[in-house]
Amino acid sequence: MRGVIIISKRFCMLLMLMLAVGSILTFHYSYNKYLANLQDATIRLVQQGPKLHQDGGTQSSSWWRDVVCKQEQNKTDEGEKTRPLKRLFKDVMPEENRNVFLMDTACNPTPKFRVWCSVESWAQQNPERHVWFLLTSGRLEGNAGLISTLLHQYTNLQVVTADLDDMFRNTPLLSLFNGRKWTETWPVELLSDMLRVLVLWWWGGVYSDTDVISVQSLTLPDNSLGFEHSKQLGSAFYSFQARHPVLLSLMKDMHRNFKPHHWGSIGPLAITRVMQNICKSRMMKLVRKAPVTCRGNVTLFPQSTFYPVRYNEFEYYFLPGFGNKFNETFSRAFALHFWNKMSKNHQVEVNRNSVYEVVAKRFCPITYRVATAESDIF
């Protein structure tokens, strides 16, 4: 009798163990299925984009235009040839991870020659990538000859617009965008800080400021950043695959640490905070190892790669004669950041052989030729 009881107890224990293992396996299967469905839903969201009304408009009014489009609203259309632009999501959908994005968030329908120089350089140096120039203005005006020539010469170039309601919907930046605190101080710059992350979140590839000129075909790893100086990463160049975890962390950090009166709080300071946390190290230690790859397969490149001249030394780019040593000085650079906020009033004089002039002649030749056809200043 005692032997029967012992066998019964062992049988009950075995049965309980089998039930426990079965429960674990069922949970594991259900959880994996949930993750797979979640990934599929994310992919469908990116492919389909935000839902639109049947009339083609978005569900919310474009209140943001009243903030960032003052220049456009005050501009008359008389005598101007207008080129309407296709809209991201609605009219055109970029291919994932083969893109270069540049943008003008000031609703300016007439970008300056130096902006076109940046755009042309990326199209020229990276023919295997799709180059997207995104304007919050819904149209282009002026420089019709230049624009037509660039679009004809560089078949990988497209000029587009977007409805910001589409861009922010279903992203961690939506509440920051709708909260409107970003409109209180530097709306154009803060909008740019947010949009550069969003275009990479949706489609992946490279983001570049329009005061950055590409001087070498981009052969770096997909997920790349550059040191602006020893304590900080720059935000004028980002390279990330679509929906990379760092982008998600960055958007959450931007929402959490946004300070409307603190310059750079959701720009260089944000990406620096995020990468310090991911790399588990201070920037000053990482910069000595650069290029260094951290978790998430993100590589941090030295200052010489994208920011070889610091912002407080920007005048070097415009000094006569220094262009003669361009090749040896910038042999390790993939792009040059010209710090437009400080340098926008520094004119480039023709035939003075400045670094900027040498770079423009070589990497944006069409724009340079048109800009200097009737002027000695670029």
Short mmCIF file of C-alpha atoms in Angstrom, two decimals:
data_model
loop_
_atom_site.label_atom_id
_atom_site.label_comp_id
_atom_site.label_asym_id
_atom_site.label_seq_id
_atom_site.Cartn_x
_atom_site.Cartn_y
_atom_site.Cartn_z
CA MET A 1 0.00 0.00 0.00
CA ARG A 2 2.83 2.36 0.91
CA GLY A 3 4.46 1.67 -2.47
CA VAL A 4 1.26 2.62 -4.27
CA ILE A 5 1.09 5.90 -2.35
CA ILE A 6 4.72 6.74 -3.24
CA ILE A 7 4.06 6.00 -6.92
CA SER A 8 0.92 8.18 -6.81
CA LYS A 9 2.88 11.10 -5.32
CA ARG A 10 5.59 10.77 -7.95
CA PHE A 11 2.96 10.63 -10.66
CA CYS A 12 1.29 13.80 -9.32
CA MET A 13 4.66 15.59 -9.20
CA LEU A 14 5.43 14.49 -12.76
CA LEU A 15 2.00 15.63 -13.90
CA MET A 16 2.46 19.05 -12.24
CA LEU A 17 5.90 19.39 -13.84
CA MET A 18 4.50 18.56 -17.27
CA LEU A 19 1.71 21.11 -16.80
CA ALA A 20 4.24 23.77 -15.77
CA VAL A 21 6.48 23.08 -18.77
CA GLY A 22 3.45 23.13 -21.03
CA SER A 23 2.39 26.50 -19.65
CA ILE A 24 5.86 27.95 -20.21
CA LEU A 25 5.98 26.66 -23.79
CA THR A 26 2.50 28.04 -24.48
CA PHE A 27 3.47 31.45 -23.09
CA HIS A 28 6.71 31.47 -25.08
CA TYR A 29 4.85 30.64 -28.28
CA SER A 30 2.16 33.27 -27.61
CA TYR A 31 4.75 35.94 -26.76
CA ASN A 32 6.78 35.27 -29.90
CA LYS A 33 3.59 35.38 -31.95
CA TYR A 34 2.74 38.71 -30.30
CA LEU A 35 6.17 40.13 -31.17
CA ALA A 36 5.85 38.91 -34.74
CA ASN A 37 2.41 40.51 -35.08
CA LEU A 38 3.74 43.73 -33.56
CA GLN A 39 6.62 43.81 -36.06
CA ASP A 40 4.23 43.12 -38.94
CA ALA A 41 1.96 45.92 -37.75
CA THR A 42 4.90 48.34 -37.61
CA ILE A 43 5.96 47.41 -41.13
CA ARG A 44 2.40 47.88 -42.41
CA LEU A 45 2.21 51.25 -40.66
CA VAL A 46 5.37 52.46 -42.38
CA GLN A 47 4.33 51.10 -45.75
CA GLN A 48 0.81 52.52 -45.62
CA GLY A 49 1.54 55.75 -43.80
CA PRO A 50 -1.04 57.65 -41.75
CA LYS A 51 -4.70 57.38 -42.61
CA LEU A 52 -6.11 60.22 -44.66
CA HIS A 53 -9.60 61.50 -45.29
CA GLN A 54 -11.16 60.49 -48.57
CA ASP A 55 -10.59 64.00 -49.85
CA GLY A 56 -6.85 63.50 -49.39
CA GLY A 57 -6.52 65.84 -46.41
CA THR A 58 -5.23 64.86 -42.98
CA GLN A 59 -7.51 64.50 -39.99
CA SER A 60 -6.12 67.57 -38.22
CA SER A 61 -5.70 71.07 -39.56
CA SER A 62 -2.19 72.28 -40.44
CA TRP A 63 -1.92 74.72 -37.54
CA TRP A 64 1.86 74.46 -37.72
CA ARG A 65 1.85 76.46 -40.96
CA ASP A 66 0.82 79.56 -39.02
CA VAL A 67 4.03 79.18 -37.00
CA VAL A 68 6.71 78.25 -39.53
CA CYS A 69 5.27 79.58 -42.79
CA LYS A 70 5.12 83.30 -42.04
CA GLN A 71 7.74 84.03 -44.69
CA GLU A 72 5.77 82.12 -47.30
CA GLN A 73 2.48 83.78 -46.31
CA ASN A 74 3.99 87.23 -46.70
CA LYS A 75 5.46 86.42 -50.12
CA THR A 76 3.57 87.40 -53.26
CA ASP A 77 3.26 85.05 -56.21
CA GLU A 78 3.23 87.77 -58.86
CA GLY A 79 5.68 87.09 -61.66
CA GLU A 80 6.93 83.87 -60.06
CA LYS A 81 6.93 80.50 -61.76
CA THR A 82 5.63 78.01 -59.23
CA ARG A 83 6.55 74.34 -59.16
CA PRO A 84 4.14 72.24 -57.06
CA LEU A 85 5.76 69.48 -55.03
CA LYS A 86 4.85 65.87 -54.42
CA ARG A 87 4.03 64.98 -50.83
CA LEU A 88 5.63 62.21 -48.82
CA PHE A 89 3.26 59.41 -47.81
CA LYS A 90 0.48 60.62 -50.10
CA ASP A 91 2.23 60.93 -53.49
CA VAL A 92 5.57 59.22 -53.03
CA MET A 93 7.12 56.71 -50.62
CA PRO A 94 10.93 56.47 -50.22
CA GLU A 95 12.59 53.08 -50.39
CA GLU A 96 13.95 51.99 -47.02
CA ASN A 97 17.58 52.64 -46.04
CA ARG A 98 18.85 53.94 -49.40
CA ASN A 99 18.08 57.61 -48.80
CA VAL A 100 19.71 60.95 -48.12
CA PHE A 101 17.37 63.53 -46.60
CA LEU A 102 17.92 67.29 -46.51
CA MET A 103 15.28 69.82 -45.53
CA ASP A 104 14.22 73.44 -45.29
CA THR A 105 11.79 73.83 -42.39
CA ALA A 106 11.33 77.61 -42.75
CA CYS A 107 8.63 77.26 -45.44
CA ASN A 108 10.99 79.02 -47.84
CA PRO A 109 9.94 78.42 -51.49
CA THR A 110 13.20 79.93 -52.81
CA PRO A 111 16.22 78.15 -51.26
CA LYS A 112 19.55 79.95 -51.57
CA PHE A 113 22.38 78.84 -53.83
CA ARG A 114 24.40 77.47 -50.93
CA VAL A 115 21.48 75.23 -49.98
CA TRP A 116 21.29 73.91 -53.54
CA CYS A 117 25.05 73.37 -53.42
CA SER A 118 24.61 71.04 -50.45
CA VAL A 119 21.74 69.20 -52.14
CA GLU A 120 23.68 68.80 -55.39
CA SER A 121 26.79 67.52 -53.63
CA TRP A 122 24.88 64.65 -52.00
CA ALA A 123 23.25 63.72 -55.30
CA GLN A 124 26.57 63.89 -57.16
CA GLN A 125 28.66 61.95 -54.65
CA ASN A 126 26.06 59.29 -53.87
CA PRO A 127 24.40 58.26 -57.16
CA GLU A 128 23.29 54.91 -55.71
CA ARG A 129 21.16 56.66 -53.07
CA HIS A 130 17.87 58.52 -53.41
CA VAL A 131 18.34 62.16 -52.39
CA TRP A 132 15.24 63.86 -50.99
CA PHE A 133 15.10 67.62 -50.47
CA LEU A 134 12.11 68.19 -48.19
CA LEU A 135 10.52 71.63 -47.97
CA THR A 136 7.74 72.55 -45.55
CA SER A 137 6.69 74.99 -48.24
CA GLY A 138 4.38 73.25 -50.65
CA ARG A 139 6.01 74.82 -53.71
CA LEU A 140 9.23 76.02 -55.30
CA GLU A 141 9.71 79.45 -56.82
CA GLY A 142 12.52 81.12 -58.74
CA ASN A 143 15.76 79.57 -60.06
CA ALA A 144 13.70 77.55 -62.52
CA GLY A 145 16.69 76.98 -64.78
CA LEU A 146 18.88 75.69 -61.96
CA ILE A 147 16.19 73.41 -60.54
CA SER A 148 15.34 71.91 -63.92
CA THR A 149 19.01 71.33 -64.71
CA LEU A 150 19.67 69.65 -61.36
CA LEU A 151 16.65 67.37 -61.65
CA HIS A 152 17.65 66.44 -65.21
CA GLN A 153 21.32 65.84 -64.34
CA TYR A 154 20.70 63.89 -61.13
CA THR A 155 17.97 61.33 -61.62
CA ASN A 156 18.38 60.26 -57.98
CA LEU A 157 17.20 63.70 -56.75
CA GLN A 158 13.63 64.59 -55.80
CA VAL A 159 12.25 67.77 -54.22
CA VAL A 160 9.21 67.05 -52.07
CA THR A 161 7.00 68.41 -49.32
CA ALA A 162 5.11 66.78 -46.44
CA ASP A 163 2.21 67.40 -44.12
CA LEU A 164 3.69 67.45 -40.64
CA ASP A 165 0.57 65.87 -39.19
CA ASP A 166 1.42 62.83 -41.31
CA MET A 167 5.05 62.81 -40.21
CA PHE A 168 4.38 62.96 -36.46
CA ARG A 169 1.34 60.71 -36.27
CA ASN A 170 1.93 57.37 -34.49
CA THR A 171 5.38 58.39 -33.23
CA PRO A 172 6.75 59.17 -29.73
CA LEU A 173 7.19 62.81 -30.80
CA LEU A 174 3.48 63.41 -31.43
CA SER A 175 2.70 64.81 -27.97
CA LEU A 176 5.76 67.09 -28.09
CA PHE A 177 4.66 68.35 -31.49
CA ASN A 178 1.04 68.90 -30.43
CA GLY A 179 2.12 70.46 -27.12
CA ARG A 180 3.38 73.45 -29.16
CA LYS A 181 6.01 74.56 -26.65
CA TRP A 182 8.54 74.25 -29.48
CA THR A 183 6.80 77.21 -31.16
CA GLU A 184 7.74 79.60 -28.32
CA THR A 185 11.43 80.18 -29.09
CA TRP A 186 13.10 78.78 -32.25
CA PRO A 187 10.28 77.00 -34.10
CA VAL A 188 12.15 76.50 -37.38
CA GLU A 189 15.25 75.02 -35.73
CA LEU A 190 13.32 72.90 -33.22
CA LEU A 191 11.07 71.58 -35.95
CA SER A 192 14.17 70.59 -37.89
CA ASP A 193 15.55 68.78 -34.81
CA MET A 194 12.40 66.66 -34.70
CA LEU A 195 11.88 66.08 -38.41
CA ARG A 196 15.40 64.79 -39.06
CA VAL A 197 14.75 61.96 -36.63
CA LEU A 198 11.32 61.23 -38.11
CA VAL A 199 12.45 60.87 -41.74
CA LEU A 200 15.00 58.30 -40.61
CA TRP A 201 12.48 56.55 -38.36
CA TRP A 202 10.06 56.14 -41.27
CA TRP A 203 12.48 55.40 -44.10
CA GLY A 204 16.08 55.15 -42.90
CA GLY A 205 19.28 56.30 -44.56
CA VAL A 206 21.18 59.55 -44.01
CA TYR A 207 20.11 62.97 -42.78
CA SER A 208 22.25 66.03 -43.58
CA ASP A 209 21.90 69.72 -42.77
CA THR A 210 21.84 72.00 -45.82
CA ASP A 211 25.10 73.66 -44.75
CA VAL A 212 26.92 70.32 -45.11
CA ILE A 213 28.64 69.45 -48.39
CA SER A 214 29.34 65.83 -49.31
CA VAL A 215 32.96 65.50 -50.48
CA GLN A 216 33.22 61.71 -50.75
CA SER A 217 30.89 58.85 -51.58
CA LEU A 218 29.40 57.60 -48.32
CA THR A 219 30.80 54.12 -47.66
CA LEU A 220 30.50 54.17 -43.87
CA PRO A 221 28.36 51.69 -41.87
CA ASP A 222 24.60 52.22 -41.93
CA ASN A 223 24.35 53.47 -38.35
CA SER A 224 26.89 56.28 -37.95
CA LEU A 225 27.37 59.51 -36.03
CA GLY A 226 30.23 61.97 -35.77
CA PHE A 227 31.91 63.83 -32.93
CA GLU A 228 31.44 67.58 -33.14
CA HIS A 229 34.07 68.00 -30.44
CA SER A 230 35.50 65.92 -27.61
CA LYS A 231 32.44 66.23 -25.36
CA GLN A 232 29.59 66.14 -27.86
CA LEU A 233 28.23 64.40 -30.93
CA GLY A 234 26.94 66.49 -33.81
CA SER A 235 23.38 66.44 -35.15
CA ALA A 236 24.07 67.86 -38.64
CA PHE A 237 24.66 64.31 -39.87
CA TYR A 238 22.76 61.20 -38.84
CA SER A 239 22.86 57.76 -40.44
CA PHE A 240 20.39 55.14 -39.23
CA GLN A 241 18.41 52.24 -40.56
CA ALA A 242 14.64 52.66 -40.43
CA ARG A 243 13.14 52.16 -36.96
CA HIS A 244 16.54 51.61 -35.37
CA PRO A 245 16.25 51.30 -31.54
CA VAL A 246 18.51 54.35 -31.07
CA LEU A 247 15.99 56.48 -32.94
CA LEU A 248 13.25 55.29 -30.60
CA SER A 249 15.42 56.08 -27.57
CA LEU A 250 16.26 59.47 -29.07
CA MET A 251 12.62 60.41 -29.60
CA LYS A 252 11.77 59.43 -26.03
CA ASP A 253 14.71 61.46 -24.73
CA MET A 254 13.66 64.47 -26.80
CA HIS A 255 10.17 64.34 -25.32
CA ARG A 256 11.45 63.84 -21.79
CA ASN A 257 14.23 66.46 -21.79
CA PHE A 258 12.87 69.18 -24.06
CA LYS A 259 13.59 72.67 -22.76
CA PRO A 260 12.17 75.34 -25.10
CA HIS A 261 14.65 78.02 -23.96
CA HIS A 262 17.73 75.78 -23.95
CA TRP A 263 19.46 75.75 -27.34
CA GLY A 264 20.25 72.25 -28.55
CA SER A 265 18.20 70.43 -25.90
CA ILE A 266 16.69 68.11 -28.53
CA GLY A 267 19.60 68.38 -30.97
CA PRO A 268 23.26 67.62 -30.20
CA LEU A 269 22.61 67.38 -26.46
CA ALA A 270 19.91 64.77 -26.97
CA ILE A 271 21.88 62.43 -29.23
CA THR A 272 24.90 62.81 -26.92
CA ARG A 273 22.83 61.83 -23.87
CA VAL A 274 21.36 58.82 -25.65
CA MET A 275 24.68 57.50 -26.96
CA GLN A 276 26.45 57.98 -23.62
CA ASN A 277 23.79 55.78 -22.06
CA ILE A 278 24.03 53.18 -24.83
CA CYS A 279 27.83 53.14 -24.92
CA LYS A 280 28.06 53.20 -21.09
CA SER A 281 30.88 55.70 -21.28
CA ARG A 282 31.54 59.44 -21.31
CA MET A 283 32.16 61.13 -24.65
CA MET A 284 35.69 62.20 -23.70
CA LYS A 285 36.69 58.54 -23.33
CA LEU A 286 34.91 57.43 -26.48
CA VAL A 287 36.39 60.16 -28.68
CA ARG A 288 39.90 58.86 -27.99
CA LYS A 289 38.87 55.46 -29.38
CA ALA A 290 36.95 56.76 -32.41
CA PRO A 291 35.87 55.22 -34.64
CA VAL A 292 34.22 53.14 -31.93
CA THR A 293 31.15 50.91 -32.23
CA CYS A 294 28.63 50.71 -29.38
CA ARG A 295 25.60 48.53 -28.67
CA GLY A 296 23.07 48.56 -31.47
CA ASN A 297 25.94 48.49 -33.96
CA VAL A 298 26.22 52.31 -33.95
CA THR A 299 29.66 53.67 -34.89
CA LEU A 300 30.92 57.01 -33.60
CA PHE A 301 33.42 58.62 -35.97
CA PRO A 302 36.12 61.20 -35.11
CA GLN A 303 35.68 64.91 -35.62
CA SER A 304 37.67 64.78 -38.88
CA THR A 305 34.92 62.72 -40.57
CA PHE A 306 32.07 65.28 -40.60
CA TYR A 307 33.14 68.29 -38.50
CA PRO A 308 36.84 68.82 -39.28
CA VAL A 309 36.61 72.56 -38.57
CA ARG A 310 34.99 73.65 -35.30
CA TYR A 311 32.19 76.24 -35.26
CA ASN A 312 34.39 78.93 -33.70
CA GLU A 313 36.96 78.52 -36.50
CA PHE A 314 34.49 78.55 -39.42
CA GLU A 315 36.22 81.53 -41.07
CA TYR A 316 38.97 79.16 -42.19
CA TYR A 317 36.62 77.91 -44.93
CA PHE A 318 36.38 81.40 -46.44
CA LEU A 319 39.99 82.61 -46.30
CA PRO A 320 41.60 83.21 -49.73
CA GLY A 321 44.22 80.70 -50.83
CA PHE A 322 43.51 77.92 -48.33
CA GLY A 323 41.70 75.85 -50.94
CA ASN A 324 45.07 74.86 -52.44
CA LYS A 325 45.56 72.37 -49.61
CA PHE A 326 42.06 70.91 -49.66
CA ASN A 327 43.08 67.36 -50.58
CA GLU A 328 45.69 66.96 -47.87
CA THR A 329 43.77 68.87 -45.19
CA PHE A 330 40.48 67.00 -45.57
CA SER A 331 41.64 63.59 -46.80
CA ARG A 332 39.73 61.81 -44.01
CA ALA A 333 36.51 63.82 -44.37
CA PHE A 334 33.30 62.46 -45.91
CA ALA A 335 31.49 65.79 -45.49
CA LEU A 336 32.23 69.35 -44.37
CA HIS A 337 29.94 71.31 -42.07
CA PHE A 338 30.06 75.04 -42.88
CA TRP A 339 28.19 76.31 -39.79
CA ASN A 340 25.65 78.47 -41.61
CA LYS A 341 24.37 80.09 -38.42
CA MET A 342 27.71 81.87 -38.11
CA SER A 343 28.92 81.87 -41.72
CA LYS A 344 25.80 82.90 -43.66
CA ASN A 345 27.02 86.49 -44.05
CA HIS A 346 30.52 85.48 -45.17
CA GLN A 347 30.63 85.87 -48.93
CA VAL A 348 32.60 83.57 -51.18
CA GLU A 349 34.53 85.67 -53.70
CA VAL A 350 35.13 84.09 -57.11
CA ASN A 351 38.72 83.14 -58.02
CA ARG A 352 40.07 83.67 -54.49
CA ASN A 353 40.66 79.95 -53.96
CA SER A 354 39.00 79.61 -50.59
CA VAL A 355 38.15 76.15 -49.30
CA TYR A 356 34.45 76.81 -49.91
CA GLU A 357 35.07 77.88 -53.50
CA VAL A 358 37.22 74.83 -54.27
CA VAL A 359 34.60 72.55 -52.71
CA ALA A 360 31.71 74.21 -54.58
CA LYS A 361 33.47 74.01 -57.95
CA ARG A 362 34.13 70.31 -57.50
CA PHE A 363 31.07 68.98 -55.67
CA CYS A 364 28.22 71.28 -56.78
CA PRO A 365 29.47 72.42 -60.22
CA ILE A 366 26.04 73.17 -61.72
CA THR A 367 24.97 75.33 -58.78
CA TYR A 368 28.33 77.12 -58.73
CA ARG A 369 28.18 77.85 -62.47
CA VAL A 370 24.66 79.29 -62.27
CA ALA A 371 25.37 81.27 -59.09
CA THR A 372 28.50 82.89 -60.50
CA ALA A 373 27.30 83.42 -64.08
CA GLU A 374 26.41 87.05 -63.36
CA SER A 375 28.05 87.60 -59.99
CA ASP A 376 31.54 87.55 -58.49
CA ILE A 377 30.11 86.50 -55.14
CA PHE A 378 28.68 83.13 -54.18
#
